[in-house]
Amino acid sequence: KIWCLRLRGLIVGKGNKNEPMQVDLCYPDKFSDEKFCKQKYEEWVEEVKRTVPKEKLLVFDVTEGWDPLLKFLGVDEPPNGQHHFPRFNERDEWKKLISRISNIANLINIVTLVLLAVMLYFILT
């Protein structure tokens, strides 16, 4: 699963210069185990929360929008309506994108077939 590979990229081999990260995630028989991976991820998150000073750590949930991030960074809110919070990963947005791509592909296929038919007509006549 892709999420396992991304999780592995986040955790395995990372660490600071003073304390190398344990690489117990490298066991292939465990790494395909979703429960094990989630447990390791949660342990890693808790370790970050314990070790990073609170004033330098933002535990951010993107569903909360800009507010927590802006407050944490100490910057002003963008002018009203100028910068919408990105929500490209929402299911409806993906469905629209896939539909557009499919429509373009269908149009290209139709144009190609018409051009081939026209070329064939002129070749045969």
PDB file of C-alpha atoms in Angstrom:
ATOM      1  CA  LYS A   1       0.000   0.000   0.000  1.00  0.00           C
ATOM      2  CA  ILE A   2       1.197   3.497  -0.864  1.00  0.00           C
ATOM      3  CA  TRP A   3       0.476   4.919   2.593  1.00  0.00           C
ATOM      4  CA  CYS A   4       2.842   2.356   4.124  1.00  0.00           C
ATOM      5  CA  LEU A   5       5.647   3.469   1.830  1.00  0.00           C
ATOM      6  CA  ARG A   6       5.003   7.109   2.687  1.00  0.00           C
ATOM      7  CA  LEU A   7       4.910   6.281   6.387  1.00  0.00           C
ATOM      8  CA  ARG A   8       8.161   4.386   6.045  1.00  0.00           C
ATOM      9  CA  GLY A   9       9.709   7.388   4.310  1.00  0.00           C
ATOM     10  CA  LEU A  10       8.639   9.601   7.193  1.00  0.00           C
ATOM     11  CA  ILE A  11      10.067   7.422   9.917  1.00  0.00           C
ATOM     12  CA  VAL A  12      12.743   5.004   8.770  1.00  0.00           C
ATOM     13  CA  GLY A  13      16.155   6.552   8.489  1.00  0.00           C
ATOM     14  CA  LYS A  14      15.038   9.824  10.025  1.00  0.00           C
ATOM     15  CA  GLY A  15      16.283  10.996  13.345  1.00  0.00           C
ATOM     16  CA  ASN A  16      18.575  13.640  14.687  1.00  0.00           C
ATOM     17  CA  LYS A  17      22.353  13.747  14.649  1.00  0.00           C
ATOM     18  CA  ASN A  18      22.569  13.002  18.398  1.00  0.00           C
ATOM     19  CA  GLU A  19      20.319   9.969  18.525  1.00  0.00           C
ATOM     20  CA  PRO A  20      19.940   7.679  15.499  1.00  0.00           C
ATOM     21  CA  MET A  21      16.445   6.432  14.773  1.00  0.00           C
ATOM     22  CA  GLN A  22      15.678   2.796  15.518  1.00  0.00           C
ATOM     23  CA  VAL A  23      14.907   1.045  12.295  1.00  0.00           C
ATOM     24  CA  ASP A  24      12.588  -1.627  13.616  1.00  0.00           C
ATOM     25  CA  LEU A  25      10.163  -0.735  10.808  1.00  0.00           C
ATOM     26  CA  CYS A  26      12.460  -2.415   8.304  1.00  0.00           C
ATOM     27  CA  TYR A  27      11.033  -5.859   8.944  1.00  0.00           C
ATOM     28  CA  PRO A  28       9.062  -6.682   5.795  1.00  0.00           C
ATOM     29  CA  ASP A  29       6.781  -9.114   7.612  1.00  0.00           C
ATOM     30  CA  LYS A  30       5.671  -6.313   9.947  1.00  0.00           C
ATOM     31  CA  PHE A  31       5.618  -3.423   7.508  1.00  0.00           C
ATOM     32  CA  SER A  32       2.658  -4.742   5.527  1.00  0.00           C
ATOM     33  CA  ASP A  33       0.699  -4.955   8.793  1.00  0.00           C
ATOM     34  CA  GLU A  34      -1.548  -1.872   8.871  1.00  0.00           C
ATOM     35  CA  LYS A  35      -2.079  -2.049  12.649  1.00  0.00           C
ATOM     36  CA  PHE A  36       1.684  -2.236  13.269  1.00  0.00           C
ATOM     37  CA  CYS A  37       2.354   0.706  10.959  1.00  0.00           C
ATOM     38  CA  LYS A  38      -0.301   2.861  12.595  1.00  0.00           C
ATOM     39  CA  GLN A  39       1.071   2.015  16.019  1.00  0.00           C
ATOM     40  CA  LYS A  40       4.605   2.980  14.928  1.00  0.00           C
ATOM     41  CA  TYR A  41       3.317   6.202  13.388  1.00  0.00           C
ATOM     42  CA  GLU A  42       1.428   7.125  16.561  1.00  0.00           C
ATOM     43  CA  GLU A  43       4.540   6.356  18.646  1.00  0.00           C
ATOM     44  CA  TRP A  44       6.564   8.620  16.382  1.00  0.00           C
ATOM     45  CA  VAL A  45       3.998  11.443  16.710  1.00  0.00           C
ATOM     46  CA  GLU A  46       4.074  11.120  20.498  1.00  0.00           C
ATOM     47  CA  GLU A  47       7.881  11.202  20.454  1.00  0.00           C
ATOM     48  CA  VAL A  48       7.793  14.417  18.433  1.00  0.00           C
ATOM     49  CA  LYS A  49       5.285  15.925  20.869  1.00  0.00           C
ATOM     50  CA  ARG A  50       7.520  14.970  23.822  1.00  0.00           C
ATOM     51  CA  THR A  51      10.757  16.267  22.348  1.00  0.00           C
ATOM     52  CA  VAL A  52       9.820  19.407  20.398  1.00  0.00           C
ATOM     53  CA  PRO A  53       9.225  22.508  22.567  1.00  0.00           C
ATOM     54  CA  LYS A  54       5.520  23.411  22.627  1.00  0.00           C
ATOM     55  CA  GLU A  55       6.174  26.931  21.288  1.00  0.00           C
ATOM     56  CA  LYS A  56       7.836  25.388  18.215  1.00  0.00           C
ATOM     57  CA  LEU A  57       5.293  22.657  17.542  1.00  0.00           C
ATOM     58  CA  LEU A  58       1.969  22.893  15.784  1.00  0.00           C
ATOM     59  CA  VAL A  59      -0.151  19.774  15.653  1.00  0.00           C
ATOM     60  CA  PHE A  60      -2.175  20.755  12.639  1.00  0.00           C
ATOM     61  CA  ASP A  61      -5.362  19.231  11.280  1.00  0.00           C
ATOM     62  CA  VAL A  62      -6.042  20.566   7.790  1.00  0.00           C
ATOM     63  CA  THR A  63      -9.787  20.384   8.390  1.00  0.00           C
ATOM     64  CA  GLU A  64      -9.356  23.376  10.733  1.00  0.00           C
ATOM     65  CA  GLY A  65      -8.385  25.632   7.816  1.00  0.00           C
ATOM     66  CA  TRP A  66      -5.977  28.583   7.954  1.00  0.00           C
ATOM     67  CA  ASP A  67      -6.629  29.879  11.499  1.00  0.00           C
ATOM     68  CA  PRO A  68      -4.381  27.619  13.625  1.00  0.00           C
ATOM     69  CA  LEU A  69      -1.566  27.820  11.095  1.00  0.00           C
ATOM     70  CA  LEU A  70      -1.730  31.612  10.798  1.00  0.00           C
ATOM     71  CA  LYS A  71      -1.814  32.060  14.572  1.00  0.00           C
ATOM     72  CA  PHE A  72       1.134  29.706  15.007  1.00  0.00           C
ATOM     73  CA  LEU A  73       3.173  31.547  12.373  1.00  0.00           C
ATOM     74  CA  GLY A  74       2.114  34.936  13.728  1.00  0.00           C
ATOM     75  CA  VAL A  75       0.888  36.236  10.391  1.00  0.00           C
ATOM     76  CA  ASP A  76      -2.276  38.076   9.412  1.00  0.00           C
ATOM     77  CA  GLU A  77      -5.195  36.428   7.737  1.00  0.00           C
ATOM     78  CA  PRO A  78      -5.273  36.811   3.947  1.00  0.00           C
ATOM     79  CA  PRO A  79      -7.791  39.426   2.764  1.00  0.00           C
ATOM     80  CA  ASN A  80     -11.311  38.009   2.618  1.00  0.00           C
ATOM     81  CA  GLY A  81     -11.810  35.728  -0.320  1.00  0.00           C
ATOM     82  CA  GLN A  82      -8.331  36.267  -1.733  1.00  0.00           C
ATOM     83  CA  HIS A  83      -6.739  33.004  -0.624  1.00  0.00           C
ATOM     84  CA  HIS A  84      -8.996  30.029  -0.148  1.00  0.00           C
ATOM     85  CA  PHE A  85      -7.653  27.174   1.909  1.00  0.00           C
ATOM     86  CA  PRO A  86      -6.584  24.448  -0.535  1.00  0.00           C
ATOM     87  CA  ARG A  87      -8.893  21.470  -0.509  1.00  0.00           C
ATOM     88  CA  PHE A  88      -7.708  19.707  -3.647  1.00  0.00           C
ATOM     89  CA  ASN A  89      -7.729  16.287  -2.027  1.00  0.00           C
ATOM     90  CA  GLU A  90     -11.441  16.276  -1.452  1.00  0.00           C
ATOM     91  CA  ARG A  91     -13.244  13.448  -3.198  1.00  0.00           C
ATOM     92  CA  ASP A  92     -15.506  15.737  -5.253  1.00  0.00           C
ATOM     93  CA  GLU A  93     -12.508  17.666  -6.597  1.00  0.00           C
ATOM     94  CA  TRP A  94     -10.834  14.438  -7.670  1.00  0.00           C
ATOM     95  CA  LYS A  95     -14.042  13.235  -9.327  1.00  0.00           C
ATOM     96  CA  LYS A  96     -14.265  16.513 -11.281  1.00  0.00           C
ATOM     97  CA  LEU A  97     -10.630  16.293 -12.323  1.00  0.00           C
ATOM     98  CA  ILE A  98     -10.961  12.679 -13.463  1.00  0.00           C
ATOM     99  CA  SER A  99     -14.131  13.548 -15.354  1.00  0.00           C
ATOM    100  CA  ARG A 100     -12.385  16.431 -17.152  1.00  0.00           C
ATOM    101  CA  ILE A 101      -9.435  14.239 -18.067  1.00  0.00           C
ATOM    102  CA  SER A 102     -11.796  11.532 -19.319  1.00  0.00           C
ATOM    103  CA  ASN A 103     -13.728  14.069 -21.425  1.00  0.00           C
ATOM    104  CA  ILE A 104     -10.506  15.386 -22.960  1.00  0.00           C
ATOM    105  CA  ALA A 105      -9.317  11.852 -23.716  1.00  0.00           C
ATOM    106  CA  ASN A 106     -12.677  11.044 -25.353  1.00  0.00           C
ATOM    107  CA  LEU A 107     -12.498  14.210 -27.446  1.00  0.00           C
ATOM    108  CA  ILE A 108      -8.961  13.378 -28.578  1.00  0.00           C
ATOM    109  CA  ASN A 109     -10.116   9.872 -29.565  1.00  0.00           C
ATOM    110  CA  ILE A 110     -13.044  11.258 -31.578  1.00  0.00           C
ATOM    111  CA  VAL A 111     -10.889  13.854 -33.359  1.00  0.00           C
ATOM    112  CA  THR A 112      -8.278  11.193 -34.141  1.00  0.00           C
ATOM    113  CA  LEU A 113     -10.917   8.859 -35.605  1.00  0.00           C
ATOM    114  CA  VAL A 114     -12.417  11.662 -37.706  1.00  0.00           C
ATOM    115  CA  LEU A 115      -8.981  12.657 -39.019  1.00  0.00           C
ATOM    116  CA  LEU A 116      -8.183   9.027 -39.854  1.00  0.00           C
ATOM    117  CA  ALA A 117     -11.519   8.664 -41.657  1.00  0.00           C
ATOM    118  CA  VAL A 118     -10.885  11.853 -43.656  1.00  0.00           C
ATOM    119  CA  MET A 119      -7.358  10.719 -44.555  1.00  0.00           C
ATOM    120  CA  LEU A 120      -8.628   7.298 -45.571  1.00  0.00           C
ATOM    121  CA  TYR A 121     -11.354   8.917 -47.725  1.00  0.00           C
ATOM    122  CA  PHE A 122      -8.788  11.023 -49.595  1.00  0.00           C
ATOM    123  CA  ILE A 123      -6.409   8.089 -49.999  1.00  0.00           C
ATOM    124  CA  LEU A 124      -9.094   5.830 -51.435  1.00  0.00           C
ATOM    125  CA  THR A 125     -10.637   8.401 -53.776  1.00  0.00           C
TER     126      THR A 125
END
